PDB file of C-alpha atoms in Angstrom:
ATOM      1  CA  MET L  25      -9.922   1.662   2.608  1.00 70.00           C
ATOM      2  CA  LYS L  26      -7.572   4.579   1.976  1.00 86.00           C
ATOM      3  CA  LEU L  27     -10.518   6.933   1.499  1.00 92.00           C
ATOM      4  CA  ASP L  28     -11.433   6.432   5.190  1.00 95.00           C
ATOM      5  CA  PHE L  29      -8.118   7.998   6.208  1.00 96.00           C
ATOM      6  CA  SER L  30      -8.757  11.004   3.930  1.00 95.00           C
ATOM      7  CA  VAL L  31     -12.260  11.395   5.358  1.00 95.00           C
ATOM      8  CA  ALA L  32     -10.870  11.353   8.913  1.00 97.00           C
ATOM      9  CA  VAL L  33      -8.171  13.933   8.046  1.00 97.00           C
ATOM     10  CA  HIS L  34     -10.597  16.236   6.240  1.00 96.00           C
ATOM     11  CA  SER L  35     -13.185  15.999   9.042  1.00 96.00           C
ATOM     12  CA  LEU L  36     -10.644  16.765  11.770  1.00 97.00           C
ATOM     13  CA  LEU L  37      -9.384  19.826   9.852  1.00 97.00           C
ATOM     14  CA  TYR L  38     -12.954  21.002   9.367  1.00 96.00           C
ATOM     15  CA  LEU L  39     -13.820  20.576  13.060  1.00 97.00           C
ATOM     16  CA  ASP L  40     -10.607  22.382  14.026  1.00 97.00           C
ATOM     17  CA  ALA L  41     -11.476  25.319  11.742  1.00 96.00           C
ATOM     18  CA  HIS L  42     -14.973  25.546  13.258  1.00 95.00           C
ATOM     19  CA  ARG L  43     -14.037  25.408  16.958  1.00 94.00           C
ATOM     20  CA  PRO L  44     -15.894  25.799  19.283  1.00 93.00           C
ATOM     21  CA  ASN L  45     -19.028  25.147  17.184  1.00 94.00           C
ATOM     22  CA  LYS L  46     -20.809  21.832  16.942  1.00 95.00           C
ATOM     23  CA  VAL L  47     -20.742  20.525  13.381  1.00 96.00           C
ATOM     24  CA  ALA L  48     -23.470  18.188  12.090  1.00 94.00           C
ATOM     25  CA  SER L  49     -22.562  15.197   9.918  1.00 92.00           C
ATOM     26  CA  ARG L  50     -24.762  16.721   7.191  1.00 91.00           C
ATOM     27  CA  GLU L  51     -22.555  19.842   7.102  1.00 93.00           C
ATOM     28  CA  LEU L  52     -19.385  17.718   6.967  1.00 93.00           C
ATOM     29  CA  ALA L  53     -20.946  15.614   4.215  1.00 92.00           C
ATOM     30  CA  GLN L  54     -21.486  18.746   2.113  1.00 90.00           C
ATOM     31  CA  SER L  55     -17.900  19.889   2.552  1.00 88.00           C
ATOM     32  CA  LEU L  56     -16.464  16.442   1.778  1.00 90.00           C
ATOM     33  CA  HIS L  57     -18.929  15.703  -1.054  1.00 89.00           C
ATOM     34  CA  LEU L  58     -19.748  12.374   0.569  1.00 91.00           C
ATOM     35  CA  ASN L  59     -22.736  10.605   2.040  1.00 91.00           C
ATOM     36  CA  PRO L  60     -23.479  11.508   5.725  1.00 91.00           C
ATOM     37  CA  VAL L  61     -23.740   7.799   6.672  1.00 93.00           C
ATOM     38  CA  MET L  62     -20.148   7.195   5.559  1.00 92.00           C
ATOM     39  CA  ILE L  63     -18.986  10.253   7.530  1.00 94.00           C
ATOM     40  CA  ARG L  64     -20.830   9.069  10.663  1.00 93.00           C
ATOM     41  CA  ASN L  65     -19.341   5.562  10.428  1.00 94.00           C
ATOM     42  CA  ILE L  66     -15.794   6.899  10.243  1.00 95.00           C
ATOM     43  CA  LEU L  67     -16.320   9.576  12.916  1.00 95.00           C
ATOM     44  CA  SER L  68     -17.805   7.003  15.289  1.00 94.00           C
ATOM     45  CA  VAL L  69     -14.409   5.264  15.295  1.00 95.00           C
ATOM     46  CA  LEU L  70     -12.669   8.570  16.121  1.00 96.00           C
ATOM     47  CA  HIS L  71     -15.315   9.274  18.760  1.00 96.00           C
ATOM     48  CA  LYS L  72     -14.711   5.932  20.500  1.00 95.00           C
ATOM     49  CA  GLN L  73     -10.994   6.738  20.617  1.00 96.00           C
ATOM     50  CA  GLY L  74     -11.566  10.109  22.280  1.00 95.00           C
ATOM     51  CA  TYR L  75     -10.661  12.370  19.351  1.00 97.00           C
ATOM     52  CA  LEU L  76     -14.145  13.917  19.253  1.00 95.00           C
ATOM     53  CA  ILE L  77     -17.051  14.931  21.451  1.00 94.00           C
ATOM     54  CA  GLY L  78     -20.381  14.004  19.900  1.00 89.00           C
ATOM     55  CA  THR L  79     -23.756  15.356  20.935  1.00 84.00           C
ATOM     56  CA  VAL L  80     -26.932  13.787  19.596  1.00 82.00           C
ATOM     57  CA  GLY L  81     -30.274  15.516  19.014  1.00 79.00           C
ATOM     58  CA  LYS L  82     -31.576  18.572  17.206  1.00 82.00           C
ATOM     59  CA  ASN L  83     -28.661  20.882  18.065  1.00 84.00           C
ATOM     60  CA  GLY L  84     -26.143  18.062  18.212  1.00 86.00           C
ATOM     61  CA  GLY L  85     -22.926  17.635  16.315  1.00 93.00           C
ATOM     62  CA  TYR L  86     -19.220  16.891  16.562  1.00 96.00           C
ATOM     63  CA  GLN L  87     -16.557  18.960  18.281  1.00 96.00           C
ATOM     64  CA  LEU L  88     -12.832  18.262  18.204  1.00 96.00           C
ATOM     65  CA  GLU L  89     -11.493  17.203  21.596  1.00 94.00           C
ATOM     66  CA  LYS L  90      -7.733  17.117  20.881  1.00 96.00           C
ATOM     67  CA  LEU L  91      -5.288  19.685  19.532  1.00 97.00           C
ATOM     68  CA  LEU L  92      -4.088  18.978  15.974  1.00 98.00           C
ATOM     69  CA  GLY L  93      -0.501  18.751  17.234  1.00 98.00           C
ATOM     70  CA  ASP L  94      -1.554  15.911  19.552  1.00 98.00           C
ATOM     71  CA  ILE L  95      -3.071  13.815  16.769  1.00 98.00           C
ATOM     72  CA  ASN L  96      -0.456  11.557  15.212  1.00 98.00           C
ATOM     73  CA  LEU L  97      -1.014  10.825  11.503  1.00 98.00           C
ATOM     74  CA  GLY L  98       0.226   7.247  11.914  1.00 98.00           C
ATOM     75  CA  ASP L  99      -2.243   6.577  14.733  1.00 97.00           C
ATOM     76  CA  LEU L 100      -4.989   7.925  12.497  1.00 97.00           C
ATOM     77  CA  TYR L 101      -3.801   5.740   9.600  1.00 97.00           C
ATOM     78  CA  ASP L 102      -3.689   2.612  11.772  1.00 97.00           C
ATOM     79  CA  LEU L 103      -7.153   3.382  13.150  1.00 96.00           C
ATOM     80  CA  THR L 104      -8.839   3.960   9.801  1.00 95.00           C
ATOM     81  CA  ILE L 105      -6.832   1.405   7.763  1.00 94.00           C
ATOM     82  CA  PRO L 106      -5.874  -1.447  10.115  1.00 91.00           C
ATOM     83  CA  PRO L 107      -2.874  -3.584   9.030  1.00 89.00           C
ATOM     84  CA  SER L 108      -3.686  -6.725   7.026  1.00 84.00           C
ATOM     85  CA  LEU L 109      -3.831  -9.845   9.138  1.00 79.00           C
ATOM     86  CA  SER L 110      -3.274 -12.029   6.095  1.00 82.00           C
ATOM     87  CA  TYR L 111      -1.629 -11.635   2.708  1.00 85.00           C
ATOM     88  CA  ALA L 112      -3.012 -15.000   1.541  1.00 84.00           C
ATOM     89  CA  ARG L 113      -4.806 -13.529  -1.476  1.00 82.00           C
ATOM     90  CA  PHE L 114      -1.572 -11.939  -2.712  1.00 86.00           C
ATOM     91  CA  ILE L 115       0.515 -15.071  -2.473  1.00 85.00           C
ATOM     92  CA  THR L 116       0.939 -17.806  -5.077  1.00 83.00           C
ATOM     93  CA  GLY L 117       1.104 -21.563  -4.706  1.00 72.00           C
ATOM     94  CA  PRO L 118      -1.034 -24.160  -2.951  1.00 69.00           C
ATOM     95  CA  SER L 119      -3.027 -23.213   0.145  1.00 63.00           C
ATOM     96  CA  LYS L 120      -1.843 -24.422   3.540  1.00 58.00           C
ATOM     97  CA  ASN L 121      -4.459 -27.162   3.664  1.00 57.00           C
ATOM     98  CA  ASP L 122      -3.518 -28.730   0.318  1.00 58.00           C
ATOM     99  CA  GLU L 123      -2.014 -32.144   1.014  1.00 56.00           C
ATOM    100  CA  GLN L 124       0.252 -32.421  -1.974  1.00 53.00           C
ATOM    101  CA  VAL L 125       2.938 -35.054  -2.120  1.00 46.00           C
ATOM    102  CA  ASN L 126       4.899 -33.271  -4.817  1.00 53.00           C
ATOM    103  CA  LYS L 127       4.713 -29.746  -3.409  1.00 64.00           C
ATOM    104  CA  SER L 128       8.007 -28.116  -4.354  1.00 78.00           C
ATOM    105  CA  ALA L 129      10.333 -26.483  -1.824  1.00 84.00           C
ATOM    106  CA  ILE L 130       9.539 -23.107  -3.371  1.00 90.00           C
ATOM    107  CA  ALA L 131       5.768 -23.546  -3.233  1.00 86.00           C
ATOM    108  CA  ALA L 132       5.999 -24.879   0.333  1.00 87.00           C
ATOM    109  CA  ASN L 133       8.007 -21.919   1.619  1.00 91.00           C
ATOM    110  CA  ILE L 134       7.115 -18.889  -0.457  1.00 93.00           C
ATOM    111  CA  SER L 135       4.055 -17.979   1.595  1.00 92.00           C
ATOM    112  CA  GLU L 136       6.045 -17.434   4.795  1.00 94.00           C
ATOM    113  CA  THR L 137       8.803 -15.485   3.007  1.00 96.00           C
ATOM    114  CA  LEU L 138       6.418 -13.162   1.124  1.00 96.00           C
ATOM    115  CA  THR L 139       4.282 -12.630   4.231  1.00 95.00           C
ATOM    116  CA  ASP L 140       7.377 -11.486   6.150  1.00 96.00           C
ATOM    117  CA  LEU L 141       8.474  -9.231   3.267  1.00 96.00           C
ATOM    118  CA  PHE L 142       5.019  -7.625   2.907  1.00 96.00           C
ATOM    119  CA  THR L 143       4.611  -7.272   6.680  1.00 95.00           C
ATOM    120  CA  VAL L 144       7.914  -5.439   7.192  1.00 96.00           C
ATOM    121  CA  ALA L 145       7.285  -3.256   4.107  1.00 96.00           C
ATOM    122  CA  ASP L 146       3.867  -2.306   5.494  1.00 95.00           C
ATOM    123  CA  ARG L 147       5.360  -1.451   8.887  1.00 95.00           C
ATOM    124  CA  GLN L 148       7.932   0.791   7.134  1.00 94.00           C
ATOM    125  CA  TYR L 149       5.091   2.442   5.237  1.00 95.00           C
ATOM    126  CA  ARG L 150       3.151   3.142   8.433  1.00 96.00           C
ATOM    127  CA  ALA L 151       6.302   4.412  10.185  1.00 96.00           C
ATOM    128  CA  TYR L 152       6.365   7.223   7.628  1.00 97.00           C
ATOM    129  CA  TYR L 153       2.925   8.487   8.725  1.00 97.00           C
ATOM    130  CA  HIS L 154       3.931   8.187  12.386  1.00 98.00           C
ATOM    131  CA  ARG L 155       6.559  10.924  11.833  1.00 97.00           C
ATOM    132  CA  TYR L 156       3.862  13.574  11.486  1.00 98.00           C
ATOM    133  CA  THR L 157       0.863  15.068  13.272  1.00 98.00           C
ATOM    134  CA  MET L 158      -2.281  16.741  11.991  1.00 98.00           C
ATOM    135  CA  ALA L 159      -0.557  20.073  12.698  1.00 98.00           C
ATOM    136  CA  ASP L 160       2.110  19.200  10.076  1.00 98.00           C
ATOM    137  CA  LEU L 161      -0.651  18.365   7.634  1.00 98.00           C
ATOM    138  CA  LYS L 162      -2.422  21.678   8.307  1.00 97.00           C
ATOM    139  CA  GLU L 163       0.890  23.484   7.715  1.00 97.00           C
ATOM    140  CA  ASP L 164       1.225  21.832   4.297  1.00 97.00           C
ATOM    141  CA  LEU L 165      -2.338  22.838   3.460  1.00 95.00           C
ATOM    142  CA  HIS L 166      -1.308  26.496   3.840  1.00 95.00           C
ATOM    143  CA  HIS L 167       2.200  26.132   2.392  1.00 95.00           C
ATOM    144  CA  HIS L 168       2.240  23.240  -0.050  1.00 96.00           C
ATOM    145  CA  GLY L 169       5.469  21.315  -0.450  1.00 96.00           C
ATOM    146  CA  THR L 170       6.495  20.628   3.162  1.00 97.00           C
ATOM    147  CA  PHE L 171       6.151  16.824   2.854  1.00 97.00           C
ATOM    148  CA  LEU L 172       8.138  16.843  -0.389  1.00 96.00           C
ATOM    149  CA  ALA L 173      10.808  19.084   1.160  1.00 96.00           C
ATOM    150  CA  LYS L 174      11.168  16.777   4.178  1.00 95.00           C
ATOM    151  CA  GLU L 175      11.520  13.692   1.986  1.00 94.00           C
ATOM    152  CA  ALA L 176      15.175  14.447   1.251  1.00 86.00           C
ATOM    153  CA  GLY L 177      16.035  14.099   4.944  1.00 85.00           C
ATOM    154  CA  LEU L 178      14.457  10.664   5.384  1.00 81.00           C
TER     155      LEU L 178
ATOM    156  CA  MET V   4      -2.082  -5.781  -8.352  1.00 70.00           C
ATOM    157  CA  LYS V   5       0.098  -7.143  -5.563  1.00 86.00           C
ATOM    158  CA  LEU V   6      -0.465 -10.715  -6.766  1.00 92.00           C
ATOM    159  CA  ASP V   7       1.452  -9.865  -9.975  1.00 95.00           C
ATOM    160  CA  PHE V   8       4.586  -9.222  -7.906  1.00 96.00           C
ATOM    161  CA  SER V   9       4.192 -12.572  -6.119  1.00 95.00           C
ATOM    162  CA  VAL V  10       3.728 -14.339  -9.453  1.00 96.00           C
ATOM    163  CA  ALA V  11       6.898 -12.730 -10.815  1.00 97.00           C
ATOM    164  CA  VAL V  12       8.907 -13.683  -7.694  1.00 97.00           C
ATOM    165  CA  HIS V  13       7.640 -17.265  -7.674  1.00 96.00           C
ATOM    166  CA  SER V  14       8.254 -17.698 -11.407  1.00 96.00           C
ATOM    167  CA  LEU V  15      11.816 -16.366 -11.216  1.00 97.00           C
ATOM    168  CA  LEU V  16      12.621 -18.706  -8.303  1.00 97.00           C
ATOM    169  CA  TYR V  17      11.151 -21.634 -10.231  1.00 96.00           C
ATOM    170  CA  LEU V  18      13.139 -20.818 -13.384  1.00 97.00           C
ATOM    171  CA  ASP V  19      16.296 -20.426 -11.293  1.00 97.00           C
ATOM    172  CA  ALA V  20      15.756 -23.850  -9.680  1.00 96.00           C
ATOM    173  CA  HIS V  21      15.264 -25.449 -13.109  1.00 95.00           C
ATOM    174  CA  ARG V  22      18.274 -23.974 -14.918  1.00 94.00           C
ATOM    175  CA  PRO V  23      19.233 -24.660 -17.676  1.00 93.00           C
ATOM    176  CA  ASN V  24      15.887 -26.238 -18.654  1.00 94.00           C
ATOM    177  CA  LYS V  25      13.167 -24.483 -20.597  1.00 95.00           C
ATOM    178  CA  VAL V  26       9.999 -24.234 -18.518  1.00 96.00           C
ATOM    179  CA  ALA V  27       6.569 -24.028 -20.174  1.00 94.00           C
ATOM    180  CA  SER V  28       3.929 -21.626 -18.826  1.00 92.00           C
ATOM    181  CA  ARG V  29       1.712 -24.666 -18.220  1.00 92.00           C
ATOM    182  CA  GLU V  30       4.303 -26.139 -15.830  1.00 93.00           C
ATOM    183  CA  LEU V  31       4.653 -22.793 -14.000  1.00 93.00           C
ATOM    184  CA  ALA V  32       0.867 -22.538 -13.804  1.00 92.00           C
ATOM    185  CA  GLN V  33       0.717 -25.910 -12.039  1.00 90.00           C
ATOM    186  CA  SER V  34       3.345 -24.899  -9.497  1.00 88.00           C
ATOM    187  CA  LEU V  35       1.735 -21.518  -8.824  1.00 90.00           C
ATOM    188  CA  HIS V  36      -1.845 -22.860  -8.892  1.00 89.00           C
ATOM    189  CA  LEU V  37      -2.806 -20.150 -11.363  1.00 91.00           C
ATOM    190  CA  ASN V  38      -4.098 -19.859 -14.883  1.00 91.00           C
ATOM    191  CA  PRO V  39      -1.373 -20.088 -17.628  1.00 91.00           C
ATOM    192  CA  VAL V  40      -2.717 -16.937 -19.350  1.00 93.00           C
ATOM    193  CA  MET V  41      -2.088 -14.870 -16.221  1.00 92.00           C
ATOM    194  CA  ILE V  42       1.428 -16.302 -15.944  1.00 94.00           C
ATOM    195  CA  ARG V  43       2.164 -15.509 -19.608  1.00 93.00           C
ATOM    196  CA  ASN V  44       0.913 -11.920 -19.262  1.00 94.00           C
ATOM    197  CA  ILE V  45       3.177 -11.248 -16.296  1.00 95.00           C
ATOM    198  CA  LEU V  46       6.197 -13.070 -17.758  1.00 95.00           C
ATOM    199  CA  SER V  47       5.846 -11.137 -21.023  1.00 94.00           C
ATOM    200  CA  VAL V  48       6.608  -7.960 -19.033  1.00 95.00           C
ATOM    201  CA  LEU V  49       9.715  -9.593 -17.536  1.00 96.00           C
ATOM    202  CA  HIS V  50      10.689 -10.894 -20.982  1.00 96.00           C
ATOM    203  CA  LYS V  51      10.503  -7.399 -22.529  1.00 95.00           C
ATOM    204  CA  GLN V  52      12.791  -6.136 -19.760  1.00 96.00           C
ATOM    205  CA  GLY V  53      15.429  -8.789 -20.432  1.00 95.00           C
ATOM    206  CA  TYR V  54      14.934 -10.912 -17.309  1.00 97.00           C
ATOM    207  CA  LEU V  55      13.973 -13.993 -19.327  1.00 95.00           C
ATOM    208  CA  ILE V  56      14.636 -15.793 -22.581  1.00 94.00           C
ATOM    209  CA  GLY V  57      11.450 -17.100 -24.143  1.00 89.00           C
ATOM    210  CA  THR V  58      11.246 -19.686 -26.897  1.00 84.00           C
ATOM    211  CA  VAL V  59       7.965 -20.341 -28.660  1.00 82.00           C
ATOM    212  CA  GLY V  60       6.792 -23.617 -30.178  1.00 80.00           C
ATOM    213  CA  LYS V  61       6.464 -27.250 -29.164  1.00 82.00           C
ATOM    214  CA  ASN V  62       9.666 -27.442 -27.127  1.00 84.00           C
ATOM    215  CA  GLY V  63       9.551 -23.798 -26.111  1.00 86.00           C
ATOM    216  CA  GLY V  64       9.550 -22.272 -22.696  1.00 93.00           C
ATOM    217  CA  TYR V  65      11.123 -19.700 -20.437  1.00 96.00           C
ATOM    218  CA  GLN V  66      14.696 -19.599 -19.156  1.00 96.00           C
ATOM    219  CA  LEU V  67      16.082 -17.146 -16.643  1.00 96.00           C
ATOM    220  CA  GLU V  68      18.602 -14.762 -18.182  1.00 94.00           C
ATOM    221  CA  LYS V  69      19.870 -12.941 -15.086  1.00 96.00           C
ATOM    222  CA  LEU V  70      21.412 -14.126 -11.826  1.00 97.00           C
ATOM    223  CA  LEU V  71      19.103 -13.815  -8.795  1.00 98.00           C
ATOM    224  CA  GLY V  72      21.626 -11.481  -7.140  1.00 98.00           C
ATOM    225  CA  ASP V  73      21.308  -9.115 -10.101  1.00 98.00           C
ATOM    226  CA  ILE V  74      17.516  -8.844  -9.848  1.00 98.00           C
ATOM    227  CA  ASN V  75      16.519  -6.026  -7.514  1.00 98.00           C
ATOM    228  CA  LEU V  76      13.236  -6.619  -5.661  1.00 98.00           C
ATOM    229  CA  GLY V  77      12.293  -2.938  -5.921  1.00 98.00           C
ATOM    230  CA  ASP V  78      12.771  -2.959  -9.701  1.00 97.00           C
ATOM    231  CA  LEU V  79      10.539  -6.028  -9.852  1.00 97.00           C
ATOM    232  CA  TYR V  80       7.936  -4.330  -7.635  1.00 97.00           C
ATOM    233  CA  ASP V  81       7.921  -1.154  -9.753  1.00 97.00           C
ATOM    234  CA  LEU V  82       7.641  -3.229 -12.928  1.00 96.00           C
ATOM    235  CA  THR V  83       4.737  -5.388 -11.782  1.00 95.00           C
ATOM    236  CA  ILE V  84       2.954  -2.743  -9.641  1.00 94.00           C
ATOM    237  CA  PRO V  85       3.622   0.677 -11.219  1.00 91.00           C
ATOM    238  CA  PRO V  86       3.207   3.683  -8.888  1.00 89.00           C
ATOM    239  CA  SER V  87      -0.223   5.371  -8.919  1.00 85.00           C
ATOM    240  CA  LEU V  88      -0.397   8.396 -11.180  1.00 79.00           C
ATOM    241  CA  SER V  89      -3.412   9.724  -9.313  1.00 83.00           C
ATOM    242  CA  TYR V  90      -4.827   9.407  -5.815  1.00 86.00           C
ATOM    243  CA  ALA V  91      -8.044  11.188  -6.844  1.00 84.00           C
ATOM    244  CA  ARG V  92     -10.300   8.329  -5.744  1.00 83.00           C
ATOM    245  CA  PHE V  93      -8.793   8.353  -2.254  1.00 86.00           C
ATOM    246  CA  ILE V  94      -9.229  12.073  -1.702  1.00 85.00           C
ATOM    247  CA  THR V  95     -12.286  13.894  -0.373  1.00 84.00           C
ATOM    248  CA  GLY V  96     -13.877  17.157  -1.417  1.00 72.00           C
ATOM    249  CA  PRO V  97     -14.974  18.641  -4.725  1.00 69.00           C
ATOM    250  CA  SER V  98     -13.241  17.645  -7.928  1.00 63.00           C
ATOM    251  CA  LYS V  99     -10.882  20.086  -9.620  1.00 58.00           C
ATOM    252  CA  ASN V 100     -13.440  21.057 -12.215  1.00 57.00           C
ATOM    253  CA  ASP V 101     -16.164  22.011  -9.724  1.00 58.00           C
ATOM    254  CA  GLU V 102     -16.679  25.756  -9.918  1.00 56.00           C
ATOM    255  CA  GLN V 103     -17.877  26.395  -6.418  1.00 53.00           C
ATOM    256  CA  VAL V 104     -18.066  29.895  -5.069  1.00 46.00           C
ATOM    257  CA  ASN V 105     -18.102  28.753  -1.460  1.00 53.00           C
ATOM    258  CA  LYS V 106     -15.392  26.080  -1.683  1.00 64.00           C
ATOM    259  CA  SER V 107     -13.620  26.181   1.677  1.00 78.00           C
ATOM    260  CA  ALA V 108      -9.879  26.647   2.042  1.00 84.00           C
ATOM    261  CA  ILE V 109      -9.625  23.072   3.310  1.00 90.00           C
ATOM    262  CA  ALA V 110     -11.583  21.536   0.434  1.00 86.00           C
ATOM    263  CA  ALA V 111      -9.624  23.631  -2.077  1.00 87.00           C
ATOM    264  CA  ASN V 112      -6.214  22.540  -0.779  1.00 91.00           C
ATOM    265  CA  ILE V 113      -6.559  19.066   0.705  1.00 93.00           C
ATOM    266  CA  SER V 114      -6.114  17.265  -2.603  1.00 92.00           C
ATOM    267  CA  GLU V 115      -2.593  18.625  -3.158  1.00 94.00           C
ATOM    268  CA  THR V 116      -1.546  17.983   0.463  1.00 96.00           C
ATOM    269  CA  LEU V 117      -2.835  14.392   0.576  1.00 96.00           C
ATOM    270  CA  THR V 118      -1.398  13.629  -2.864  1.00 95.00           C
ATOM    271  CA  ASP V 119       2.052  14.729  -1.645  1.00 96.00           C
ATOM    272  CA  LEU V 120       1.687  12.723   1.588  1.00 97.00           C
ATOM    273  CA  PHE V 121       0.594   9.549  -0.235  1.00 96.00           C
ATOM    274  CA  THR V 122       3.244   9.975  -2.930  1.00 95.00           C
ATOM    275  CA  VAL V 123       6.151  10.282  -0.474  1.00 96.00           C
ATOM    276  CA  ALA V 124       4.774   7.405   1.663  1.00 96.00           C
ATOM    277  CA  ASP V 125       4.594   5.215  -1.455  1.00 95.00           C
ATOM    278  CA  ARG V 126       8.175   6.100  -2.423  1.00 95.00           C
ATOM    279  CA  GLN V 127       9.304   5.148   1.108  1.00 94.00           C
ATOM    280  CA  TYR V 128       7.425   1.868   0.756  1.00 95.00           C
ATOM    281  CA  ARG V 129       9.129   1.083  -2.552  1.00 96.00           C
ATOM    282  CA  ALA V 130      12.537   2.076  -1.165  1.00 96.00           C
ATOM    283  CA  TYR V 131      12.197  -0.831   1.260  1.00 97.00           C
ATOM    284  CA  TYR V 132      11.959  -3.363  -1.602  1.00 97.00           C
ATOM    285  CA  HIS V 133      14.884  -1.709  -3.370  1.00 98.00           C
ATOM    286  CA  ARG V 134      17.163  -2.756  -0.471  1.00 97.00           C
ATOM    287  CA  TYR V 135      16.967  -6.400  -1.514  1.00 98.00           C
ATOM    288  CA  THR V 136      17.582  -8.711  -4.446  1.00 98.00           C
ATOM    289  CA  MET V 137      16.007 -12.022  -5.429  1.00 98.00           C
ATOM    290  CA  ALA V 138      19.055 -13.696  -3.849  1.00 98.00           C
ATOM    291  CA  ASP V 139      18.021 -12.262  -0.448  1.00 98.00           C
ATOM    292  CA  LEU V 140      14.533 -13.589  -1.001  1.00 98.00           C
ATOM    293  CA  LYS V 141      15.854 -17.045  -1.877  1.00 97.00           C
ATOM    294  CA  GLU V 142      17.949 -17.003   1.291  1.00 97.00           C
ATOM    295  CA  ASP V 143      14.842 -16.304   3.391  1.00 97.00           C
ATOM    296  CA  LEU V 144      13.046 -19.155   1.645  1.00 95.00           C
ATOM    297  CA  HIS V 145      15.661 -21.548   3.031  1.00 95.00           C
ATOM    298  CA  HIS V 146      16.148 -19.813   6.379  1.00 95.00           C
ATOM    299  CA  HIS V 147      12.948 -18.002   7.333  1.00 96.00           C
ATOM    300  CA  GLY V 148      13.242 -14.862   9.408  1.00 96.00           C
ATOM    301  CA  THR V 149      15.969 -12.906   7.587  1.00 97.00           C
ATOM    302  CA  PHE V 150      13.627 -10.014   6.604  1.00 97.00           C
ATOM    303  CA  LEU V 151      12.284  -9.799  10.161  1.00 96.00           C
ATOM    304  CA  ALA V 152      15.826  -9.898  11.590  1.00 96.00           C
ATOM    305  CA  LYS V 153      16.970  -7.081   9.287  1.00 95.00           C
ATOM    306  CA  GLU V 154      13.983  -4.888  10.230  1.00 94.00           C
ATOM    307  CA  ALA V 155      15.627  -3.825  13.509  1.00 86.00           C
ATOM    308  CA  GLY V 156      18.494  -2.224  11.583  1.00 85.00           C
ATOM    309  CA  LEU V 157      16.299  -0.060   9.335  1.00 81.00           C
TER     310      LEU V 157
END
């Protein structure tokens, strides 16, 4: 879900701003206006991938391991919103298992064509995020308009 | 919804294959394995935009007005899946109307930054579809792999 990406971005910015402190999921939850369980689920993915150090217990919390400039936005997008393995629910016509004698040439072939089209479009979409790091995002936070300004050069 | 785009594509290919016949929504519904009401709702949008001729009554039905090569896939995508006006539900932090004294600089600014990022990414995504027409899609239907082959050159 796209919100997971936003939660990851917001959390990483928050941890960066609070270096070298440990930040509890409860504190992040207050800043993000979200439930601590949701925060913990998303941060556990980032933790497994080595973005964060996590300490459990009374004085525990999260600390950012990487520099913002070393965190690629596309990697973060792929991690929090994995690519679809199947576009079946977005494609018309009979399912693969339907044994229809009179299946038309269009109905028989449209699934493969639309899957290719959607797959390449999605890869193009993700390639956009891969152009930037969290440091670019932090720059836009302080000087809005950098992503819009760079669009012309794409 | 992405399915609306698939329905539009499938319907236009079907009407093209059945020129110059009139095709009833019931016949399209059988080919697409969908409800005729859904088909009619989507085709009414295409009809208003001049893609189709529609005749009502006992011997009525749809006929394709344009050539496939004159139907841009990006136009069709924008028509059936209009761009989001707001990414509010994908963005963390307090809502605009929250009057919080201690709103952090991150929480106060992340909405504008993520909105810009998502907006430009979505425009890049749509630009991909705008490269092709329905004639390109029909070509892939007969010779699968053309969209994948063209990806290397993007």
